[in-house]
Structure formats: structure tokens, C-alpha cells
Amino acid sequence: MRPIPVVFHIGPLQVHTYGIGLALTFWFGFTYFERRLRRAGYASEWFVSVFLWIIFSAVVGARVFHVISNLSYYDHNPVQVFAIWHGGLSSFGGLIFAVPTGILLTRARCPELPISRALDLIAPVLMASWAMGRLLGPQLMVAGGGHPTHQWFGMYYAGQSGRRLPVPIFQSLEDFSVFLILIAIERRLNKWPDGSVRSGYPNGLVIGTGMILWGIERTLDEHLWLGEDGHLGSLLVQIAGVALVIGGSLVLLRSRARWRAWLATNAPDHSDPVLTSPT
């Protein structure tokens, strides 16, 4: 069984499947978030220019983090630093650069949208995009597989010898599962127990849950399927995953306290606000 082609030609033009996958994923993320903005009652025209800056900062951050994590290789192959069509974009690096960029520009372009609300809106979009991106990105790039395996589900990847764990497929399933969980939480938050619409509640539960689940996922994936003992990049990914879990836990604790205070004055049955709590 041959590896999935990572490049093909249209006449003299060389096309990398990894690049096509990234473009489709970015398009999906933009379209989905714009739709969620409109459904939440916010204008969306401002997001076009902001999204372009987010993409740029995400790609730069993802590449910088990847290069730092694999500095020994790029010290001997400096020309490859800019060869992103071969893969090598770190999700955590992209977040570190893109999230502050998105927050600053959102405050400037759409001040009526609270940042906490924006983060709750974007969390399911990120998970759905990562689920799609795993299949259209790492699955179609050079050396996209995990550790060697002899299991029946092992796959061949360009640039790697033997059958490999199809980690991009595993991660896609994990990310889609987290997406479904976040959507379920969001739907529960939007309804009181009696089925009536609930609005104006404190934000943070969706993004906090997403941070915890994705942080656990990435840490375990790196430790079990992708990482190499003593490798700087693997260690950084696992540290970043743990930090994300801690950060998400703090967000949830703060949101929980705000929910209790909010429910005390807004719940239909004020006698026992815990009964109408989302968690």
C-alpha cells in the first residue's frame, strides 16, 4: 500500500495537498464563525479583515513554535524553515500568536461583542476546524503519521518507513467529539430547565471546557502516539497541554462563581439556584 500523494501536478504547476487542506479548513472556519456571529445577533462584516490577520498570525506562530521545537534539524537545514508546504505547523504556536491578535482586533472592530462571548462562540468553531484540518492537513503531508505499528489500521505516510499510527485520523475523531460536547453544553446553556430561552448569562463555560478537553487530548496524543523521549518539541507540546488544562480549569471556576451569582437573581425559581445551574 502506497502513501497518500502529498503533491500532484496540473500541467507545470506543482500543487501540495497539505496547502489545499489548510485553505479549505480556513474557509470552513471563517464561514462557520461568521454564521455563528450572525445567529448570536452580532454584525459580521468586520470579521473579514480580522480573519486575514488571524490566519497570518496563526501560520507565523505555528511555524515559529515548530521550528523552535525542532531547532537541531533546522540548524542544519535553514532553507527548510520556510517550507511550510511540507508540513510543520504547531497548533499551540498558532494559538499563542492568533488568540491575542484576534482579541485585540475584535475589541477595536466590534466593541459591542464581549471578548468572553467571542471566545465561547469561537470554541466550537476551532474544534470543528481542527477535526477537519487533521484530515486535510497532517493526514496529507510528509511524515504525518505517528509511531510505527503492525496493527491492521496502520497506514503508510510519505517520508516515513513502514506502517504508522494514523494519528491525524485519531485526532480528527477526538476533536469532533469535543466539538459535539461543546455544542451540547451551549444548547443546554441557552435553555432553562422548563424549555424557555435563557439569555444574558455569564460566559466562559464553553471555552473553559474546550480548553480542558483539548489540552488533555493533545498532551496524551503527544505522549502516547507522537512524542519522542527527550525531544524538546514533544516536551513543549505536553507542557503547553497541561498549561491549557490549568487555564481552562481557572476559567471554569471563575465562570461557576459568576453563574451562581447570576442565577440567584435571574433563575425562575430563586429558592434553589443550583437546580437551574448548567453544571
PDB file of C-alpha atoms in Angstrom:
ATOM      1  CA  MET A   1       0.000   0.000   0.000  1.00  0.00           C
ATOM      2  CA  ARG A   2       1.471   3.307  -1.085  1.00  0.00           C
ATOM      3  CA  PRO A   3       1.371   6.541   0.911  1.00  0.00           C
ATOM      4  CA  ILE A   4      -1.258   9.136   0.074  1.00  0.00           C
ATOM      5  CA  PRO A   5       0.248  11.513  -2.540  1.00  0.00           C
ATOM      6  CA  VAL A   6       1.380  14.753  -0.919  1.00  0.00           C
ATOM      7  CA  VAL A   7       1.896  16.603  -4.197  1.00  0.00           C
ATOM      8  CA  PHE A   8       0.464  16.456  -7.701  1.00  0.00           C
ATOM      9  CA  HIS A   9       0.856  18.434 -10.911  1.00  0.00           C
ATOM     10  CA  ILE A  10      -1.586  20.399 -13.014  1.00  0.00           C
ATOM     11  CA  GLY A  11       0.474  20.965 -16.129  1.00  0.00           C
ATOM     12  CA  PRO A  12       3.675  22.700 -14.970  1.00  0.00           C
ATOM     13  CA  LEU A  13       2.043  23.734 -11.676  1.00  0.00           C
ATOM     14  CA  GLN A  14       3.019  21.764  -8.569  1.00  0.00           C
ATOM     15  CA  VAL A  15       0.200  21.563  -6.043  1.00  0.00           C
ATOM     16  CA  HIS A  16       0.658  20.391  -2.441  1.00  0.00           C
ATOM     17  CA  THR A  17      -2.326  18.605  -0.921  1.00  0.00           C
ATOM     18  CA  TYR A  18      -1.352  19.943   2.507  1.00  0.00           C
ATOM     19  CA  GLY A  19      -1.800  23.523   1.311  1.00  0.00           C
ATOM     20  CA  ILE A  20      -5.171  22.778  -0.245  1.00  0.00           C
ATOM     21  CA  GLY A  21      -6.269  21.164   3.012  1.00  0.00           C
ATOM     22  CA  LEU A  22      -5.255  24.210   5.033  1.00  0.00           C
ATOM     23  CA  ALA A  23      -7.050  26.572   2.652  1.00  0.00           C
ATOM     24  CA  LEU A  24     -10.279  24.566   2.860  1.00  0.00           C
ATOM     25  CA  THR A  25     -10.026  24.427   6.647  1.00  0.00           C
ATOM     26  CA  PHE A  26      -9.533  28.192   6.937  1.00  0.00           C
ATOM     27  CA  TRP A  27     -12.501  28.777   4.621  1.00  0.00           C
ATOM     28  CA  PHE A  28     -14.672  26.482   6.726  1.00  0.00           C
ATOM     29  CA  GLY A  29     -13.613  28.167   9.972  1.00  0.00           C
ATOM     30  CA  PHE A  30     -14.366  31.628   8.589  1.00  0.00           C
ATOM     31  CA  THR A  31     -17.774  30.631   7.210  1.00  0.00           C
ATOM     32  CA  TYR A  32     -18.840  28.804  10.351  1.00  0.00           C
ATOM     33  CA  PHE A  33     -17.799  31.559  12.766  1.00  0.00           C
ATOM     34  CA  GLU A  34     -19.407  34.262  10.619  1.00  0.00           C
ATOM     35  CA  ARG A  35     -22.646  32.287  10.697  1.00  0.00           C
ATOM     36  CA  ARG A  36     -22.461  31.894  14.482  1.00  0.00           C
ATOM     37  CA  LEU A  37     -21.852  35.622  14.872  1.00  0.00           C
ATOM     38  CA  ARG A  38     -24.984  36.465  12.889  1.00  0.00           C
ATOM     39  CA  ARG A  39     -27.095  33.918  14.770  1.00  0.00           C
ATOM     40  CA  ALA A  40     -25.911  35.439  18.052  1.00  0.00           C
ATOM     41  CA  GLY A  41     -27.098  38.861  16.879  1.00  0.00           C
ATOM     42  CA  TYR A  42     -23.761  40.490  16.039  1.00  0.00           C
ATOM     43  CA  ALA A  43     -22.596  42.149  12.838  1.00  0.00           C
ATOM     44  CA  SER A  44     -20.120  40.045  10.873  1.00  0.00           C
ATOM     45  CA  GLU A  45     -18.764  42.374   8.175  1.00  0.00           C
ATOM     46  CA  TRP A  46     -15.847  43.441  10.355  1.00  0.00           C
ATOM     47  CA  PHE A  47     -14.620  39.854  10.660  1.00  0.00           C
ATOM     48  CA  VAL A  48     -13.257  39.574   7.105  1.00  0.00           C
ATOM     49  CA  SER A  49     -10.173  41.728   7.649  1.00  0.00           C
ATOM     50  CA  VAL A  50      -9.726  40.457  11.213  1.00  0.00           C
ATOM     51  CA  PHE A  51      -9.767  36.867   9.981  1.00  0.00           C
ATOM     52  CA  LEU A  52      -6.986  37.558   7.482  1.00  0.00           C
ATOM     53  CA  TRP A  53      -4.777  38.878  10.285  1.00  0.00           C
ATOM     54  CA  ILE A  54      -5.678  35.895  12.448  1.00  0.00           C
ATOM     55  CA  ILE A  55      -4.658  33.498   9.662  1.00  0.00           C
ATOM     56  CA  PHE A  56      -1.372  35.302   9.144  1.00  0.00           C
ATOM     57  CA  SER A  57      -0.514  35.366  12.857  1.00  0.00           C
ATOM     58  CA  ALA A  58      -1.599  31.731  13.309  1.00  0.00           C
ATOM     59  CA  VAL A  59       0.603  30.478  10.470  1.00  0.00           C
ATOM     60  CA  VAL A  60       3.588  32.533  11.649  1.00  0.00           C
ATOM     61  CA  GLY A  61       3.167  31.427  15.266  1.00  0.00           C
ATOM     62  CA  ALA A  62       2.617  27.795  14.310  1.00  0.00           C
ATOM     63  CA  ARG A  63       5.759  27.780  12.188  1.00  0.00           C
ATOM     64  CA  VAL A  64       7.891  29.593  14.773  1.00  0.00           C
ATOM     65  CA  PHE A  65       6.866  27.147  17.506  1.00  0.00           C
ATOM     66  CA  HIS A  66       7.555  24.180  15.209  1.00  0.00           C
ATOM     67  CA  VAL A  67      10.992  25.477  14.203  1.00  0.00           C
ATOM     68  CA  ILE A  68      11.969  26.145  17.830  1.00  0.00           C
ATOM     69  CA  SER A  69      10.793  22.671  18.771  1.00  0.00           C
ATOM     70  CA  ASN A  70      12.936  21.127  16.029  1.00  0.00           C
ATOM     71  CA  LEU A  71      15.870  23.554  16.147  1.00  0.00           C
ATOM     72  CA  SER A  72      18.534  20.887  15.743  1.00  0.00           C
ATOM     73  CA  TYR A  73      17.102  19.924  12.344  1.00  0.00           C
ATOM     74  CA  TYR A  74      16.657  23.487  11.093  1.00  0.00           C
ATOM     75  CA  ASP A  75      20.164  24.449  12.241  1.00  0.00           C
ATOM     76  CA  HIS A  76      21.430  22.070   9.573  1.00  0.00           C
ATOM     77  CA  ASN A  77      18.637  22.820   7.083  1.00  0.00           C
ATOM     78  CA  PRO A  78      17.948  26.565   7.349  1.00  0.00           C
ATOM     79  CA  VAL A  79      16.335  26.735   3.905  1.00  0.00           C
ATOM     80  CA  GLN A  80      13.562  24.433   5.154  1.00  0.00           C
ATOM     81  CA  VAL A  81      12.428  26.961   7.764  1.00  0.00           C
ATOM     82  CA  PHE A  82      10.000  28.498   5.257  1.00  0.00           C
ATOM     83  CA  ALA A  83       8.909  25.241   3.581  1.00  0.00           C
ATOM     84  CA  ILE A  84       5.502  25.058   5.254  1.00  0.00           C
ATOM     85  CA  TRP A  85       4.117  23.089   2.298  1.00  0.00           C
ATOM     86  CA  HIS A  86       5.980  20.093   3.758  1.00  0.00           C
ATOM     87  CA  GLY A  87       4.000  20.448   6.990  1.00  0.00           C
ATOM     88  CA  GLY A  88       5.330  21.529  10.344  1.00  0.00           C
ATOM     89  CA  LEU A  89       2.776  23.864  11.908  1.00  0.00           C
ATOM     90  CA  SER A  90       2.258  23.674  15.656  1.00  0.00           C
ATOM     91  CA  SER A  91      -1.308  24.134  16.894  1.00  0.00           C
ATOM     92  CA  PHE A  92      -0.115  25.659  20.166  1.00  0.00           C
ATOM     93  CA  GLY A  93       2.162  28.098  18.371  1.00  0.00           C
ATOM     94  CA  GLY A  94      -0.739  29.175  16.209  1.00  0.00           C
ATOM     95  CA  LEU A  95      -2.903  29.777  19.272  1.00  0.00           C
ATOM     96  CA  ILE A  96      -0.210  31.751  21.092  1.00  0.00           C
ATOM     97  CA  PHE A  97       0.009  34.201  18.192  1.00  0.00           C
ATOM     98  CA  ALA A  98      -3.551  34.149  16.856  1.00  0.00           C
ATOM     99  CA  VAL A  99      -5.567  34.470  20.077  1.00  0.00           C
ATOM    100  CA  PRO A 100      -4.047  37.803  21.215  1.00  0.00           C
ATOM    101  CA  THR A 101      -4.323  39.102  17.644  1.00  0.00           C
ATOM    102  CA  GLY A 102      -7.986  38.131  17.482  1.00  0.00           C
ATOM    103  CA  ILE A 103      -8.762  39.633  20.887  1.00  0.00           C
ATOM    104  CA  LEU A 104      -7.109  42.987  20.159  1.00  0.00           C
ATOM    105  CA  LEU A 105      -8.701  43.363  16.723  1.00  0.00           C
ATOM    106  CA  THR A 106     -12.133  42.246  17.923  1.00  0.00           C
ATOM    107  CA  ARG A 107     -12.081  44.872  20.664  1.00  0.00           C
ATOM    108  CA  ALA A 108     -11.221  47.506  18.077  1.00  0.00           C
ATOM    109  CA  ARG A 109     -13.573  46.432  15.265  1.00  0.00           C
ATOM    110  CA  CYS A 110     -16.570  45.110  17.231  1.00  0.00           C
ATOM    111  CA  PRO A 111     -16.577  46.672  20.730  1.00  0.00           C
ATOM    112  CA  GLU A 112     -20.179  45.572  21.347  1.00  0.00           C
ATOM    113  CA  LEU A 113     -19.034  41.924  21.334  1.00  0.00           C
ATOM    114  CA  PRO A 114     -17.615  40.971  24.768  1.00  0.00           C
ATOM    115  CA  ILE A 115     -14.376  39.025  24.482  1.00  0.00           C
ATOM    116  CA  SER A 116     -15.685  36.297  26.782  1.00  0.00           C
ATOM    117  CA  ARG A 117     -18.694  35.897  24.484  1.00  0.00           C
ATOM    118  CA  ALA A 118     -16.478  35.825  21.419  1.00  0.00           C
ATOM    119  CA  LEU A 119     -14.351  33.063  22.960  1.00  0.00           C
ATOM    120  CA  ASP A 120     -17.425  30.977  23.733  1.00  0.00           C
ATOM    121  CA  LEU A 121     -18.575  31.449  20.146  1.00  0.00           C
ATOM    122  CA  ILE A 122     -15.209  30.550  18.641  1.00  0.00           C
ATOM    123  CA  ALA A 123     -14.513  27.444  20.757  1.00  0.00           C
ATOM    124  CA  PRO A 124     -16.792  25.036  18.800  1.00  0.00           C
ATOM    125  CA  VAL A 125     -15.534  26.551  15.544  1.00  0.00           C
ATOM    126  CA  LEU A 126     -11.929  25.796  16.491  1.00  0.00           C
ATOM    127  CA  MET A 127     -12.739  22.200  17.393  1.00  0.00           C
ATOM    128  CA  ALA A 128     -14.714  21.590  14.203  1.00  0.00           C
ATOM    129  CA  SER A 129     -11.929  23.208  12.168  1.00  0.00           C
ATOM    130  CA  TRP A 130      -9.247  21.122  13.863  1.00  0.00           C
ATOM    131  CA  ALA A 131     -11.285  17.979  13.198  1.00  0.00           C
ATOM    132  CA  MET A 132     -11.458  18.891   9.526  1.00  0.00           C
ATOM    133  CA  GLY A 133      -7.887  20.159   9.420  1.00  0.00           C
ATOM    134  CA  ARG A 134      -6.418  16.950  10.830  1.00  0.00           C
ATOM    135  CA  LEU A 135      -7.828  15.032   7.862  1.00  0.00           C
ATOM    136  CA  LEU A 136      -6.975  17.622   5.223  1.00  0.00           C
ATOM    137  CA  GLY A 137      -3.639  18.696   6.720  1.00  0.00           C
ATOM    138  CA  PRO A 138      -1.357  16.284   8.616  1.00  0.00           C
ATOM    139  CA  GLN A 139      -3.032  13.264   7.044  1.00  0.00           C
ATOM    140  CA  LEU A 140      -1.896  14.531   3.633  1.00  0.00           C
ATOM    141  CA  MET A 141       1.579  15.831   4.483  1.00  0.00           C
ATOM    142  CA  VAL A 142       5.084  14.395   4.619  1.00  0.00           C
ATOM    143  CA  ALA A 143       5.724  12.370   7.814  1.00  0.00           C
ATOM    144  CA  GLY A 144       2.190  12.855   9.087  1.00  0.00           C
ATOM    145  CA  GLY A 145       1.912   9.521  10.887  1.00  0.00           C
ATOM    146  CA  GLY A 146       2.670   8.582  14.464  1.00  0.00           C
ATOM    147  CA  HIS A 147       4.725   5.781  15.935  1.00  0.00           C
ATOM    148  CA  PRO A 148       5.401   2.600  13.894  1.00  0.00           C
ATOM    149  CA  THR A 149       2.749  -0.101  14.241  1.00  0.00           C
ATOM    150  CA  HIS A 150       1.878  -3.560  12.946  1.00  0.00           C
ATOM    151  CA  GLN A 151      -1.818  -3.177  13.669  1.00  0.00           C
ATOM    152  CA  TRP A 152      -4.336  -3.602  10.850  1.00  0.00           C
ATOM    153  CA  PHE A 153      -5.248   0.097  10.972  1.00  0.00           C
ATOM    154  CA  GLY A 154      -1.673   1.248  10.374  1.00  0.00           C
ATOM    155  CA  MET A 155      -1.135   3.441   7.316  1.00  0.00           C
ATOM    156  CA  TYR A 156       1.784   4.414   5.103  1.00  0.00           C
ATOM    157  CA  TYR A 157       2.899   8.044   5.002  1.00  0.00           C
ATOM    158  CA  ALA A 158       5.302   9.793   2.649  1.00  0.00           C
ATOM    159  CA  GLY A 159       8.685  10.320   4.277  1.00  0.00           C
ATOM    160  CA  GLN A 160       8.151   7.599   6.902  1.00  0.00           C
ATOM    161  CA  SER A 161       9.128   3.945   6.653  1.00  0.00           C
ATOM    162  CA  GLY A 162       6.675   1.184   7.464  1.00  0.00           C
ATOM    163  CA  ARG A 163       3.125   1.369   8.719  1.00  0.00           C
ATOM    164  CA  ARG A 164       2.344   4.174  11.144  1.00  0.00           C
ATOM    165  CA  LEU A 165      -0.389   5.006  13.584  1.00  0.00           C
ATOM    166  CA  PRO A 166      -2.880   7.217  11.686  1.00  0.00           C
ATOM    167  CA  VAL A 167      -2.746   9.858  14.403  1.00  0.00           C
ATOM    168  CA  PRO A 168      -4.377  12.596  12.262  1.00  0.00           C
ATOM    169  CA  ILE A 169      -7.450  10.376  11.943  1.00  0.00           C
ATOM    170  CA  PHE A 170      -7.460   9.668  15.677  1.00  0.00           C
ATOM    171  CA  GLN A 171      -7.162  13.381  16.420  1.00  0.00           C
ATOM    172  CA  SER A 172      -9.918  14.257  13.987  1.00  0.00           C
ATOM    173  CA  LEU A 173     -12.284  11.902  15.804  1.00  0.00           C
ATOM    174  CA  GLU A 174     -11.200  13.333  19.166  1.00  0.00           C
ATOM    175  CA  ASP A 175     -11.655  16.926  18.035  1.00  0.00           C
ATOM    176  CA  PHE A 176     -15.071  16.197  16.567  1.00  0.00           C
ATOM    177  CA  SER A 177     -16.109  14.557  19.850  1.00  0.00           C
ATOM    178  CA  VAL A 178     -15.037  17.674  21.769  1.00  0.00           C
ATOM    179  CA  PHE A 179     -16.980  19.784  19.259  1.00  0.00           C
ATOM    180  CA  LEU A 180     -20.145  17.778  19.942  1.00  0.00           C
ATOM    181  CA  ILE A 181     -19.652  18.171  23.695  1.00  0.00           C
ATOM    182  CA  LEU A 182     -19.260  21.949  23.396  1.00  0.00           C
ATOM    183  CA  ILE A 183     -22.350  22.252  21.206  1.00  0.00           C
ATOM    184  CA  ALA A 184     -24.322  20.166  23.718  1.00  0.00           C
ATOM    185  CA  ILE A 185     -23.188  22.448  26.565  1.00  0.00           C
ATOM    186  CA  GLU A 186     -24.069  25.546  24.562  1.00  0.00           C
ATOM    187  CA  ARG A 187     -27.562  24.256  23.808  1.00  0.00           C
ATOM    188  CA  ARG A 188     -28.132  23.465  27.459  1.00  0.00           C
ATOM    189  CA  LEU A 189     -26.986  26.935  28.481  1.00  0.00           C
ATOM    190  CA  ASN A 190     -29.441  28.518  26.052  1.00  0.00           C
ATOM    191  CA  LYS A 191     -32.461  26.866  27.689  1.00  0.00           C
ATOM    192  CA  TRP A 192     -33.934  26.931  31.165  1.00  0.00           C
ATOM    193  CA  PRO A 193     -34.968  23.527  32.545  1.00  0.00           C
ATOM    194  CA  ASP A 194     -38.576  24.291  31.557  1.00  0.00           C
ATOM    195  CA  GLY A 195     -37.509  24.768  27.929  1.00  0.00           C
ATOM    196  CA  SER A 196     -37.788  28.549  27.781  1.00  0.00           C
ATOM    197  CA  VAL A 197     -34.999  30.605  26.227  1.00  0.00           C
ATOM    198  CA  ARG A 198     -32.183  31.677  28.552  1.00  0.00           C
ATOM    199  CA  SER A 199     -30.025  34.676  27.621  1.00  0.00           C
ATOM    200  CA  GLY A 200     -27.688  37.176  29.232  1.00  0.00           C
ATOM    201  CA  TYR A 201     -25.931  34.510  31.275  1.00  0.00           C
ATOM    202  CA  PRO A 202     -22.206  34.686  32.127  1.00  0.00           C
ATOM    203  CA  ASN A 203     -19.781  33.419  29.517  1.00  0.00           C
ATOM    204  CA  GLY A 204     -16.783  31.132  29.902  1.00  0.00           C
ATOM    205  CA  LEU A 205     -18.185  27.638  30.373  1.00  0.00           C
ATOM    206  CA  VAL A 206     -17.842  26.672  26.719  1.00  0.00           C
ATOM    207  CA  ILE A 207     -14.303  27.970  26.167  1.00  0.00           C
ATOM    208  CA  GLY A 208     -13.170  26.682  29.577  1.00  0.00           C
ATOM    209  CA  THR A 209     -14.449  23.173  28.841  1.00  0.00           C
ATOM    210  CA  GLY A 210     -12.872  23.269  25.397  1.00  0.00           C
ATOM    211  CA  MET A 211      -9.503  24.289  26.821  1.00  0.00           C
ATOM    212  CA  ILE A 212      -9.515  21.421  29.301  1.00  0.00           C
ATOM    213  CA  LEU A 213     -10.618  18.718  26.880  1.00  0.00           C
ATOM    214  CA  TRP A 214      -8.318  19.798  24.055  1.00  0.00           C
ATOM    215  CA  GLY A 215      -5.379  20.233  26.424  1.00  0.00           C
ATOM    216  CA  ILE A 216      -5.863  16.685  27.743  1.00  0.00           C
ATOM    217  CA  GLU A 217      -6.220  15.371  24.208  1.00  0.00           C
ATOM    218  CA  ARG A 218      -3.063  16.983  22.854  1.00  0.00           C
ATOM    219  CA  THR A 219      -0.995  16.020  25.905  1.00  0.00           C
ATOM    220  CA  LEU A 220      -1.997  12.358  25.704  1.00  0.00           C
ATOM    221  CA  ASP A 221      -1.657  12.226  21.917  1.00  0.00           C
ATOM    222  CA  GLU A 222       1.860  13.590  22.117  1.00  0.00           C
ATOM    223  CA  HIS A 223       2.843  11.293  24.972  1.00  0.00           C
ATOM    224  CA  LEU A 224       1.331   8.092  23.601  1.00  0.00           C
ATOM    225  CA  TRP A 225       1.417   8.349  19.816  1.00  0.00           C
ATOM    226  CA  LEU A 226       3.691  11.110  18.585  1.00  0.00           C
ATOM    227  CA  GLY A 227       6.362  12.132  21.080  1.00  0.00           C
ATOM    228  CA  GLU A 228       9.937  11.045  21.460  1.00  0.00           C
ATOM    229  CA  ASP A 229      11.559  10.815  24.884  1.00  0.00           C
ATOM    230  CA  GLY A 230      13.932  13.712  25.440  1.00  0.00           C
ATOM    231  CA  HIS A 231      12.749  15.587  22.343  1.00  0.00           C
ATOM    232  CA  LEU A 232      12.280  19.305  23.011  1.00  0.00           C
ATOM    233  CA  GLY A 233       9.274  19.665  20.732  1.00  0.00           C
ATOM    234  CA  SER A 234       7.426  16.793  22.383  1.00  0.00           C
ATOM    235  CA  LEU A 235       8.130  18.180  25.845  1.00  0.00           C
ATOM    236  CA  LEU A 236       6.925  21.656  24.886  1.00  0.00           C
ATOM    237  CA  VAL A 237       3.672  20.294  23.469  1.00  0.00           C
ATOM    238  CA  GLN A 238       2.961  18.338  26.643  1.00  0.00           C
ATOM    239  CA  ILE A 239       3.782  21.333  28.849  1.00  0.00           C
ATOM    240  CA  ALA A 240       1.521  23.537  26.730  1.00  0.00           C
ATOM    241  CA  GLY A 241      -1.267  20.952  27.003  1.00  0.00           C
ATOM    242  CA  VAL A 242      -1.034  20.860  30.783  1.00  0.00           C
ATOM    243  CA  ALA A 243      -0.969  24.672  30.905  1.00  0.00           C
ATOM    244  CA  LEU A 244      -4.121  24.756  28.781  1.00  0.00           C
ATOM    245  CA  VAL A 245      -5.878  22.366  31.161  1.00  0.00           C
ATOM    246  CA  ILE A 246      -4.893  24.527  34.154  1.00  0.00           C
ATOM    247  CA  GLY A 247      -6.020  27.689  32.381  1.00  0.00           C
ATOM    248  CA  GLY A 248      -9.331  26.118  31.389  1.00  0.00           C
ATOM    249  CA  SER A 249      -9.917  24.971  34.959  1.00  0.00           C
ATOM    250  CA  LEU A 250      -9.403  28.521  36.235  1.00  0.00           C
ATOM    251  CA  VAL A 251     -11.828  29.831  33.622  1.00  0.00           C
ATOM    252  CA  LEU A 252     -14.446  27.279  34.695  1.00  0.00           C
ATOM    253  CA  LEU A 253     -14.027  28.114  38.387  1.00  0.00           C
ATOM    254  CA  ARG A 254     -14.485  31.814  37.679  1.00  0.00           C
ATOM    255  CA  SER A 255     -17.476  31.164  35.424  1.00  0.00           C
ATOM    256  CA  ARG A 256     -19.050  28.888  38.010  1.00  0.00           C
ATOM    257  CA  ALA A 257     -18.878  31.612  40.642  1.00  0.00           C
ATOM    258  CA  ARG A 258     -20.407  34.145  38.249  1.00  0.00           C
ATOM    259  CA  TRP A 259     -23.169  31.679  37.333  1.00  0.00           C
ATOM    260  CA  ARG A 260     -24.161  31.191  40.956  1.00  0.00           C
ATOM    261  CA  ALA A 261     -24.410  34.945  41.463  1.00  0.00           C
ATOM    262  CA  TRP A 262     -26.339  35.412  38.215  1.00  0.00           C
ATOM    263  CA  LEU A 263     -28.766  32.561  38.911  1.00  0.00           C
ATOM    264  CA  ALA A 264     -29.509  33.954  42.360  1.00  0.00           C
ATOM    265  CA  THR A 265     -31.292  36.894  40.735  1.00  0.00           C
ATOM    266  CA  ASN A 266     -32.314  35.527  37.319  1.00  0.00           C
ATOM    267  CA  ALA A 267     -33.411  31.917  37.836  1.00  0.00           C
ATOM    268  CA  PRO A 268     -37.181  31.258  37.537  1.00  0.00           C
ATOM    269  CA  ASP A 269     -37.043  29.519  40.935  1.00  0.00           C
ATOM    270  CA  HIS A 270     -34.886  31.700  43.189  1.00  0.00           C
ATOM    271  CA  SER A 271     -35.271  29.336  46.123  1.00  0.00           C
ATOM    272  CA  ASP A 272     -32.692  26.897  44.799  1.00  0.00           C
ATOM    273  CA  PRO A 273     -30.457  28.339  42.062  1.00  0.00           C
ATOM    274  CA  VAL A 274     -28.411  25.128  41.928  1.00  0.00           C
ATOM    275  CA  LEU A 275     -31.406  23.401  40.335  1.00  0.00           C
ATOM    276  CA  THR A 276     -31.101  25.616  37.293  1.00  0.00           C
ATOM    277  CA  SER A 277     -27.304  25.613  37.129  1.00  0.00           C
ATOM    278  CA  PRO A 278     -25.804  24.329  33.845  1.00  0.00           C
ATOM    279  CA  THR A 279     -23.186  22.244  35.644  1.00  0.00           C
TER     280      THR A 279
END
